[in-house]
Amino acid sequence: MMSRSAPSVAAARGEGASAPASLARRSVVAAGAGNALEFYDFAIFASLTPVISQLFFPSGDPLAAILSTLALFAVGFVMRPVGAIVFGRLADRHGRRIPLAVAVLIMGVSTVLIGVMPTYAEAGVVAPLLLCVARLLQGLSVGGEFGTSASFLVEHAPPHRRGLYGSYAFFSSTAGSVIGAFVVLVLTISMSTEALHGWGWRVPFLLGFPLLVIGLYLRYRIAESPEFEQVKAENARSASPLRTLFAEHGRAFLTVIGICVGFNIAASTVQAFVLTYIRSVIGLSAVEALTTVVIATTVGVAMVPVFGHLSDRYGRKPVLVLACVLTVLLAYPSLLVIGLQGFGPALLGQLILWVPVAAFGGAIPALFAELFPTQVRASGFGIGYGFGSAIFAGSAPFVATLLIDLTGYTLAPAWYMTAAGLVTLTVVVFSASVARRPAAAT
């Protein structure tokens, strides 16, 4: 009886299995590549928003304007949590491989559809309606991707490398965004405005088809998580992951959302708000602004595995405390440097802000995975992060812009980041669940 119970408990907590080194490496590469492809598809839409808005949402049509607003709202604030709920339950009931493959399929198909759909001039109000549907599908896919892929990566890791393996979830997703922004930058530099608006904008979306094939191939070949396989073999899966999550792990779920406050607001500021900020407030050209973003994000994402490794060596909590403190200390200086104007200050200011964001991104995936047992891990991680990103990441650019408008002070967004960093610091310091398990638990 004892020999049966011991491995069951270990499997339930995700401590009883790890993949062989070669298999784990292949799975990390495959999952990370698929993750990068997912966020490449999502990023090219964001980078091409000024072009797409003119082609699909002409200001003279009120109905088109309403559809534009609904599309942005649905994707940013509704579909990510919905995707996390749908894919998280699927991952906890049937394994990580199926939702990972389905997520990349949905993202690839919806991206290619955007590349071939007619514009408003060609199809009238049908065009923004089709675009809205495609964006809903993209939001659903992204919502289910991060929590499942990060859980998958951590479950393939040796116990003393969970932070490093988990960090590849944020590393690969941000790398995909960099690639998408770089593709758009190349098109912007190499094409005339007429060509870009005429047909060039479709190119990055149509590239989604070969990337879809690659992503499906890679994810089809990955092995199932050894921890999920152990839970499945012992018939220890939860019949209702959502009910189990909220009945037994509510505190861990709230901890995830609390940590998302500082992380999502800082990350959304540097990844979404800064590009608009340095164009509208600082006055850099579109090419200069996008170039600084690509360079800064490339350097920033390279720091993520470093902090993942540090979280393995020193623990998740110290790295998260460092991330919070740096957010508080560097928010104001980063925007102050950007405000000096010019290409160099814009780049340097972003690099400063990327340090705490990289620290968050390096430690959070493993920590969030470790907060939940295997049976509800994808749901707890994905839904908590989905709601956190919907509430805080989605609203961060709006709040930052509103603060500038209300105060007339261009550095006002730093107040918001500072407050968010203090909130998350409080959660990290006083939450017992953050330090419940050592970084190298076995």
Protein backbone atom coordinates (compact mmCIF):
# COMPACT_ATOMS: atom_id res chain seq x y z
CA MET A 1 0.00 0.00 0.00
CA MET A 2 2.80 2.40 0.83
CA SER A 3 4.60 1.67 -2.44
CA ARG A 4 1.44 2.64 -4.29
CA SER A 5 0.72 5.86 -2.44
CA ALA A 6 4.20 7.35 -2.56
CA PRO A 7 4.56 7.54 -6.33
CA SER A 8 0.96 8.72 -6.65
CA VAL A 9 1.66 11.72 -4.44
CA ALA A 10 4.85 12.45 -6.33
CA ALA A 11 3.04 12.24 -9.64
CA ALA A 12 0.26 14.45 -8.40
CA ARG A 13 2.70 17.16 -7.40
CA GLY A 14 4.74 16.77 -10.58
CA GLU A 15 7.86 15.54 -8.84
CA GLY A 16 8.09 11.92 -9.80
CA ALA A 17 9.19 11.94 -13.41
CA SER A 18 11.53 13.72 -15.73
CA ALA A 19 12.41 13.10 -19.34
CA PRO A 20 15.73 11.64 -20.54
CA ALA A 21 18.14 14.43 -21.44
CA SER A 22 18.07 13.93 -25.22
CA LEU A 23 14.27 13.62 -25.31
CA ALA A 24 13.88 16.67 -23.09
CA ARG A 25 16.10 18.76 -25.36
CA ARG A 26 14.17 17.74 -28.47
CA SER A 27 10.89 18.55 -26.76
CA VAL A 28 12.17 21.95 -25.62
CA VAL A 29 13.28 22.82 -29.15
CA ALA A 30 10.00 21.66 -30.68
CA ALA A 31 7.77 23.34 -28.11
CA GLY A 32 9.82 26.53 -28.19
CA ALA A 33 9.78 26.68 -31.99
CA GLY A 34 6.03 26.22 -32.04
CA ASN A 35 5.66 28.90 -29.38
CA ALA A 36 7.78 31.30 -31.43
CA LEU A 37 5.69 30.64 -34.54
CA GLU A 38 2.51 31.32 -32.57
CA PHE A 39 3.70 34.70 -31.38
CA TYR A 40 5.22 35.58 -34.75
CA ASP A 41 1.75 35.31 -36.21
CA PHE A 42 0.27 37.39 -33.42
CA ALA A 43 3.00 40.06 -33.57
CA ILE A 44 2.81 40.84 -37.28
CA PHE A 45 -0.78 42.02 -36.85
CA ALA A 46 0.31 44.39 -34.07
CA SER A 47 3.20 45.72 -36.17
CA LEU A 48 0.94 46.26 -39.19
CA THR A 49 -1.95 47.81 -37.25
CA PRO A 50 -1.54 51.31 -38.82
CA VAL A 51 -1.78 49.81 -42.31
CA ILE A 52 -4.56 47.35 -41.51
CA SER A 53 -6.69 49.98 -39.79
CA GLN A 54 -6.72 52.07 -42.97
CA LEU A 55 -7.54 49.09 -45.17
CA PHE A 56 -10.25 47.49 -43.02
CA PHE A 57 -11.67 50.25 -40.81
CA PRO A 58 -12.17 53.47 -42.78
CA SER A 59 -13.12 56.31 -40.50
CA GLY A 60 -16.08 57.32 -42.64
CA ASP A 61 -18.04 54.14 -41.90
CA PRO A 62 -19.51 54.04 -38.34
CA LEU A 63 -20.29 50.33 -38.48
CA ALA A 64 -16.74 49.48 -39.50
CA ALA A 65 -15.44 51.61 -36.63
CA ILE A 66 -17.66 49.71 -34.17
CA LEU A 67 -16.45 46.38 -35.52
CA SER A 68 -12.87 47.56 -35.11
CA THR A 69 -13.47 48.40 -31.46
CA LEU A 70 -15.21 45.09 -30.80
CA ALA A 71 -12.39 43.15 -32.43
CA LEU A 72 -9.74 44.82 -30.33
CA PHE A 73 -11.81 44.36 -27.17
CA ALA A 74 -12.63 40.71 -27.84
CA VAL A 75 -9.07 39.72 -28.58
CA GLY A 76 -7.42 41.71 -25.81
CA PHE A 77 -9.82 41.15 -22.97
CA VAL A 78 -11.98 38.11 -23.63
CA MET A 79 -10.40 35.46 -25.80
CA ARG A 80 -7.15 34.92 -23.90
CA PRO A 81 -8.87 33.73 -20.70
CA VAL A 82 -11.34 31.75 -22.81
CA GLY A 83 -8.48 30.08 -24.65
CA ALA A 84 -6.76 29.32 -21.36
CA ILE A 85 -9.91 27.69 -20.00
CA VAL A 86 -10.52 25.58 -23.12
CA PHE A 87 -6.93 24.49 -23.74
CA GLY A 88 -6.05 24.18 -20.05
CA ARG A 89 -8.84 21.69 -19.41
CA LEU A 90 -7.90 19.77 -22.55
CA ALA A 91 -4.25 19.64 -21.49
CA ASP A 92 -5.04 18.46 -17.96
CA ARG A 93 -7.50 15.80 -19.10
CA HIS A 94 -5.88 14.46 -22.26
CA GLY A 95 -2.24 15.55 -22.24
CA ARG A 96 -0.14 18.49 -23.39
CA ARG A 97 0.57 17.36 -26.97
CA ILE A 98 -2.98 17.68 -28.32
CA PRO A 99 -3.68 21.29 -27.27
CA LEU A 100 -0.19 22.38 -28.32
CA ALA A 101 -0.82 21.05 -31.83
CA VAL A 102 -4.35 22.45 -32.00
CA ALA A 103 -3.19 25.88 -30.83
CA VAL A 104 -0.57 26.23 -33.56
CA LEU A 105 -3.08 24.95 -36.15
CA ILE A 106 -5.69 27.54 -35.18
CA MET A 107 -3.13 30.33 -35.15
CA GLY A 108 -1.66 29.33 -38.51
CA VAL A 109 -5.00 29.00 -40.28
CA SER A 110 -6.37 32.29 -38.92
CA THR A 111 -3.16 34.10 -39.89
CA VAL A 112 -3.23 32.81 -43.46
CA LEU A 113 -6.90 33.80 -43.70
CA ILE A 114 -5.96 37.39 -42.84
CA GLY A 115 -3.40 37.31 -45.65
CA VAL A 116 -5.96 36.36 -48.29
CA MET A 117 -9.12 38.14 -47.13
CA PRO A 118 -10.52 41.14 -49.03
CA THR A 119 -10.16 44.69 -47.74
CA TYR A 120 -13.01 47.11 -47.02
CA ALA A 121 -12.67 48.65 -50.48
CA GLU A 122 -13.22 45.20 -52.02
CA ALA A 123 -15.91 43.69 -49.77
CA GLY A 124 -17.36 46.49 -47.68
CA VAL A 125 -18.35 45.75 -44.10
CA VAL A 126 -17.82 42.01 -44.66
CA ALA A 127 -14.04 42.61 -44.59
CA PRO A 128 -13.79 43.94 -41.00
CA LEU A 129 -16.25 41.26 -39.91
CA LEU A 130 -13.99 38.52 -41.32
CA LEU A 131 -10.98 40.20 -39.73
CA CYS A 132 -12.78 40.24 -36.40
CA VAL A 133 -13.40 36.48 -36.62
CA ALA A 134 -9.76 35.80 -37.50
CA ARG A 135 -8.58 37.90 -34.55
CA LEU A 136 -10.94 36.07 -32.21
CA LEU A 137 -9.36 32.80 -33.32
CA GLN A 138 -5.87 34.23 -32.84
CA GLY A 139 -6.76 35.41 -29.34
CA LEU A 140 -8.18 31.99 -28.49
CA SER A 141 -4.98 30.32 -29.67
CA VAL A 142 -2.62 32.66 -27.82
CA GLY A 143 -4.70 32.33 -24.66
CA GLY A 144 -4.22 28.58 -24.66
CA GLU A 145 -0.60 28.56 -25.72
CA PHE A 146 1.56 30.05 -22.98
CA GLY A 147 0.33 28.15 -19.92
CA THR A 148 0.28 24.81 -21.73
CA SER A 149 3.66 25.20 -23.41
CA ALA A 150 5.34 26.46 -20.23
CA SER A 151 3.88 23.56 -18.22
CA PHE A 152 5.08 21.16 -20.91
CA LEU A 153 8.61 22.58 -20.81
CA VAL A 154 8.86 22.48 -17.02
CA GLU A 155 7.55 18.91 -16.91
CA HIS A 156 10.29 17.79 -19.30
CA ALA A 157 13.02 19.44 -17.23
CA PRO A 158 15.39 17.81 -14.77
CA PRO A 159 14.39 18.98 -11.27
CA HIS A 160 17.40 21.31 -10.99
CA ARG A 161 16.75 22.88 -14.43
CA ARG A 162 13.07 23.78 -14.26
CA GLY A 163 13.76 27.49 -14.19
CA LEU A 164 15.99 27.32 -17.27
CA TYR A 165 13.63 25.08 -19.23
CA GLY A 166 10.58 27.11 -18.22
CA SER A 167 12.24 30.37 -19.22
CA TYR A 168 12.21 29.19 -22.83
CA ALA A 169 8.44 29.72 -22.87
CA PHE A 170 8.88 33.49 -22.51
CA PHE A 171 12.14 33.46 -24.48
CA SER A 172 10.62 31.73 -27.51
CA SER A 173 7.37 33.72 -27.50
CA THR A 174 9.25 37.02 -27.36
CA ALA A 175 11.71 35.80 -29.99
CA GLY A 176 8.76 35.08 -32.27
CA SER A 177 7.51 38.60 -31.72
CA VAL A 178 10.95 39.96 -32.62
CA ILE A 179 10.96 37.98 -35.86
CA GLY A 180 7.51 39.27 -36.74
CA ALA A 181 8.50 42.88 -36.05
CA PHE A 182 11.72 42.41 -38.05
CA VAL A 183 9.82 41.10 -41.07
CA VAL A 184 7.51 44.12 -40.97
CA LEU A 185 10.53 46.42 -40.56
CA VAL A 186 12.18 44.96 -43.67
CA LEU A 187 8.99 45.42 -45.68
CA THR A 188 8.60 48.99 -44.46
CA ILE A 189 12.16 49.87 -45.48
CA SER A 190 12.19 48.04 -48.82
CA MET A 191 8.73 48.90 -50.18
CA SER A 192 6.97 52.07 -51.14
CA THR A 193 3.92 53.13 -49.15
CA GLU A 194 1.70 52.33 -52.12
CA ALA A 195 3.10 48.80 -52.49
CA LEU A 196 2.92 48.13 -48.77
CA HIS A 197 -0.72 49.17 -48.64
CA GLY A 198 -1.51 47.48 -51.93
CA TRP A 199 -0.14 43.96 -51.43
CA GLY A 200 3.00 44.01 -49.30
CA TRP A 201 1.10 43.85 -46.01
CA ARG A 202 -0.15 40.38 -46.99
CA VAL A 203 3.34 38.85 -47.23
CA PRO A 204 4.01 38.30 -43.50
CA PHE A 205 0.58 36.68 -43.07
CA LEU A 206 1.04 34.39 -46.05
CA LEU A 207 4.38 33.30 -44.61
CA GLY A 208 2.22 31.81 -41.88
CA PHE A 209 1.42 28.84 -44.15
CA PRO A 210 4.92 27.30 -44.35
CA LEU A 211 5.41 28.22 -40.69
CA LEU A 212 2.15 26.43 -39.90
CA VAL A 213 3.43 23.28 -41.61
CA ILE A 214 6.71 23.48 -39.69
CA GLY A 215 4.95 24.09 -36.39
CA LEU A 216 2.56 21.18 -36.83
CA TYR A 217 5.40 18.86 -37.83
CA LEU A 218 7.48 19.79 -34.81
CA ARG A 219 4.62 19.46 -32.36
CA TYR A 220 3.39 16.22 -33.86
CA ARG A 221 6.77 14.65 -33.11
CA ILE A 222 7.15 15.77 -29.48
CA ALA A 223 6.79 13.24 -26.70
CA GLU A 224 4.09 13.64 -24.08
CA SER A 225 5.10 15.12 -20.76
CA PRO A 226 6.53 12.36 -18.53
CA GLU A 227 4.78 13.79 -15.48
CA PHE A 228 1.39 13.70 -17.22
CA GLU A 229 2.10 10.17 -18.44
CA GLN A 230 2.78 9.09 -14.86
CA VAL A 231 -0.44 10.68 -13.62
CA LYS A 232 -2.33 9.01 -16.46
CA ALA A 233 -0.77 5.61 -15.76
CA GLU A 234 -1.80 5.82 -12.11
CA ASN A 235 -5.30 6.98 -13.05
CA ALA A 236 -4.77 10.14 -11.00
CA ARG A 237 -6.18 12.66 -13.47
CA SER A 238 -8.84 15.03 -12.20
CA ALA A 239 -12.33 14.46 -13.58
CA SER A 240 -12.95 18.23 -13.44
CA PRO A 241 -9.71 20.24 -13.46
CA LEU A 242 -11.54 23.57 -13.14
CA ARG A 243 -13.55 22.48 -10.11
CA THR A 244 -10.43 21.02 -8.48
CA LEU A 245 -8.44 24.15 -9.25
CA PHE A 246 -10.80 26.59 -7.56
CA ALA A 247 -11.78 24.25 -4.72
CA GLU A 248 -8.25 23.27 -3.68
CA HIS A 249 -5.80 25.75 -5.20
CA GLY A 250 -7.53 29.11 -5.01
CA ARG A 251 -4.68 30.75 -3.10
CA ALA A 252 -2.12 29.69 -5.70
CA PHE A 253 -4.42 30.98 -8.43
CA LEU A 254 -4.65 34.40 -6.76
CA THR A 255 -0.88 34.40 -6.30
CA VAL A 256 -0.46 34.00 -10.06
CA ILE A 257 -2.73 36.98 -10.71
CA GLY A 258 -0.94 39.07 -8.06
CA ILE A 259 2.45 38.40 -9.64
CA CYS A 260 1.00 39.19 -13.07
CA VAL A 261 0.29 42.76 -11.93
CA GLY A 262 3.91 43.86 -11.97
CA PHE A 263 5.06 41.52 -14.72
CA ASN A 264 2.28 42.22 -17.23
CA ILE A 265 2.28 45.99 -16.75
CA ALA A 266 6.06 46.25 -17.13
CA ALA A 267 6.15 43.80 -20.06
CA SER A 268 3.21 45.41 -21.85
CA THR A 269 4.77 48.84 -21.40
CA VAL A 270 8.06 47.87 -23.02
CA GLN A 271 6.51 45.58 -25.64
CA ALA A 272 3.37 47.49 -26.64
CA PHE A 273 3.35 51.06 -25.31
CA VAL A 274 6.94 52.17 -25.90
CA LEU A 275 6.72 51.93 -29.71
CA THR A 276 3.81 54.38 -29.77
CA TYR A 277 5.48 56.51 -27.08
CA ILE A 278 8.74 57.05 -28.94
CA ARG A 279 6.86 57.84 -32.14
CA SER A 280 4.20 60.20 -30.81
CA VAL A 281 5.95 61.77 -27.80
CA ILE A 282 9.62 61.59 -28.81
CA GLY A 283 9.03 62.00 -32.54
CA LEU A 284 11.16 59.23 -34.06
CA SER A 285 10.19 57.99 -37.50
CA ALA A 286 8.41 54.66 -37.91
CA VAL A 287 11.58 52.96 -39.17
CA GLU A 288 13.77 54.37 -36.39
CA ALA A 289 11.24 53.51 -33.69
CA LEU A 290 10.72 49.96 -34.96
CA THR A 291 14.49 49.46 -35.25
CA THR A 292 15.05 50.41 -31.61
CA VAL A 293 12.28 48.03 -30.56
CA VAL A 294 13.75 45.11 -32.52
CA ILE A 295 17.27 45.67 -31.12
CA ALA A 296 16.14 46.21 -27.53
CA THR A 297 13.82 43.22 -27.56
CA THR A 298 16.52 40.99 -29.02
CA VAL A 299 18.92 41.94 -26.23
CA GLY A 300 16.17 41.69 -23.63
CA VAL A 301 15.04 38.24 -24.67
CA ALA A 302 18.64 37.00 -24.54
CA MET A 303 18.66 37.83 -20.82
CA VAL A 304 15.62 35.65 -20.05
CA PRO A 305 17.41 32.24 -19.86
CA VAL A 306 20.08 33.84 -17.67
CA PHE A 307 17.48 34.73 -15.07
CA GLY A 308 15.87 31.32 -15.51
CA HIS A 309 19.21 29.74 -14.61
CA LEU A 310 19.62 32.09 -11.65
CA SER A 311 16.19 31.02 -10.37
CA ASP A 312 17.41 27.42 -10.42
CA ARG A 313 20.52 28.33 -8.48
CA TYR A 314 19.14 30.80 -5.95
CA GLY A 315 15.40 30.14 -6.00
CA ARG A 316 12.39 31.72 -7.68
CA LYS A 317 11.62 34.12 -4.84
CA PRO A 318 14.94 36.02 -4.81
CA VAL A 319 14.79 36.51 -8.58
CA LEU A 320 11.20 37.74 -8.39
CA VAL A 321 12.05 40.12 -5.55
CA LEU A 322 14.89 41.44 -7.71
CA ALA A 323 12.50 41.88 -10.65
CA CYS A 324 10.03 43.84 -8.51
CA VAL A 325 12.70 46.06 -6.96
CA LEU A 326 14.22 46.79 -10.39
CA THR A 327 10.78 47.64 -11.76
CA VAL A 328 10.29 50.16 -8.96
CA LEU A 329 13.78 51.63 -9.30
CA LEU A 330 14.11 51.68 -13.09
CA ALA A 331 10.62 52.65 -14.30
CA TYR A 332 11.22 56.38 -14.00
CA PRO A 333 14.86 56.42 -15.24
CA SER A 334 13.97 54.32 -18.30
CA LEU A 335 11.33 56.79 -19.50
CA LEU A 336 13.54 59.72 -18.49
CA VAL A 337 16.32 58.42 -20.75
CA ILE A 338 13.88 57.83 -23.63
CA GLY A 339 12.69 61.41 -23.16
CA LEU A 340 16.16 62.73 -23.98
CA GLN A 341 15.15 62.11 -27.61
CA GLY A 342 17.09 60.51 -30.40
CA PHE A 343 17.78 56.96 -31.51
CA GLY A 344 20.38 56.20 -28.83
CA PRO A 345 18.37 57.33 -25.81
CA ALA A 346 15.26 55.52 -27.10
CA LEU A 347 17.25 52.30 -27.39
CA LEU A 348 19.00 52.70 -24.03
CA GLY A 349 15.78 53.46 -22.19
CA GLN A 350 14.18 50.29 -23.52
CA LEU A 351 17.22 48.21 -22.57
CA ILE A 352 16.98 49.53 -19.00
CA LEU A 353 13.34 48.54 -18.74
CA TRP A 354 13.98 45.12 -20.27
CA VAL A 355 16.15 44.07 -17.30
CA PRO A 356 13.28 43.62 -14.80
CA VAL A 357 11.00 42.24 -17.52
CA ALA A 358 13.61 39.59 -18.38
CA ALA A 359 13.97 38.73 -14.68
CA PHE A 360 10.21 38.21 -14.42
CA GLY A 361 10.13 36.18 -17.62
CA GLY A 362 12.99 33.96 -16.48
CA ALA A 363 11.50 32.95 -13.13
CA ILE A 364 7.73 33.06 -13.62
CA PRO A 365 7.12 30.03 -15.89
CA ALA A 366 8.73 27.55 -13.50
CA LEU A 367 7.20 29.18 -10.44
CA PHE A 368 3.67 29.19 -11.87
CA ALA A 369 4.06 25.54 -12.90
CA GLU A 370 5.35 24.59 -9.46
CA LEU A 371 2.40 26.24 -7.74
CA PHE A 372 0.02 23.59 -9.09
CA PRO A 373 -0.02 19.78 -9.17
CA THR A 374 0.16 18.06 -12.53
CA GLN A 375 -3.60 17.35 -12.71
CA VAL A 376 -4.52 21.08 -12.79
CA ARG A 377 -1.21 22.67 -13.79
CA ALA A 378 -2.10 23.78 -17.32
CA SER A 379 -5.47 25.12 -16.12
CA GLY A 380 -4.10 26.92 -13.05
CA PHE A 381 -1.13 28.39 -14.90
CA GLY A 382 -3.01 29.23 -18.10
CA ILE A 383 -6.20 30.67 -16.62
CA GLY A 384 -4.41 32.68 -13.92
CA TYR A 385 -1.97 34.09 -16.45
CA GLY A 386 -4.77 34.59 -18.98
CA PHE A 387 -6.85 36.69 -16.61
CA GLY A 388 -3.78 38.53 -15.35
CA SER A 389 -2.65 39.45 -18.86
CA ALA A 390 -6.19 40.36 -19.95
CA ILE A 391 -6.68 42.73 -17.02
CA PHE A 392 -3.23 44.25 -16.66
CA ALA A 393 -1.32 43.76 -19.93
CA GLY A 394 -4.31 44.62 -22.07
CA SER A 395 -5.01 47.84 -20.22
CA ALA A 396 -1.43 49.02 -19.62
CA PRO A 397 -0.98 51.02 -22.87
CA PHE A 398 -4.40 52.65 -22.39
CA VAL A 399 -3.70 53.58 -18.76
CA ALA A 400 -0.24 54.90 -19.63
CA THR A 401 -1.66 57.08 -22.41
CA LEU A 402 -4.50 58.26 -20.17
CA LEU A 403 -2.07 59.28 -17.43
CA ILE A 404 -0.10 61.40 -19.88
CA ASP A 405 -3.29 63.00 -21.15
CA LEU A 406 -4.67 63.75 -17.68
CA THR A 407 -1.46 65.05 -16.18
CA GLY A 408 0.33 66.51 -19.19
CA TYR A 409 3.44 64.78 -17.81
CA THR A 410 5.16 62.45 -20.29
CA LEU A 411 6.81 60.42 -17.53
CA ALA A 412 3.52 59.66 -15.78
CA PRO A 413 3.44 56.00 -16.96
CA ALA A 414 6.40 55.40 -14.66
CA TRP A 415 4.07 55.94 -11.69
CA TYR A 416 1.86 53.10 -12.89
CA MET A 417 4.80 50.71 -13.33
CA THR A 418 6.18 51.67 -9.92
CA ALA A 419 2.84 51.02 -8.21
CA ALA A 420 2.49 47.70 -10.01
CA GLY A 421 5.99 46.67 -8.96
CA LEU A 422 5.18 47.45 -5.31
CA VAL A 423 1.95 45.43 -5.46
CA THR A 424 3.73 42.36 -6.85
CA LEU A 425 6.62 42.79 -4.41
CA THR A 426 4.11 42.61 -1.56
CA VAL A 427 2.58 39.44 -3.02
CA VAL A 428 5.97 37.79 -3.47
CA VAL A 429 7.29 38.69 -0.03
CA PHE A 430 4.21 37.73 1.96
CA SER A 431 2.88 34.80 -0.06
CA ALA A 432 3.93 31.50 1.46
CA SER A 433 3.07 29.68 -1.78
CA VAL A 434 5.90 31.42 -3.63
CA ALA A 435 8.46 29.82 -1.36
CA ARG A 436 6.48 26.62 -0.77
CA ARG A 437 8.81 24.50 -2.86
CA PRO A 438 12.56 24.91 -3.41
CA ALA A 439 13.71 25.62 -6.92
CA ALA A 440 15.32 22.20 -7.29
CA ALA A 441 12.60 20.14 -5.62
CA THR A 442 12.51 16.49 -6.53
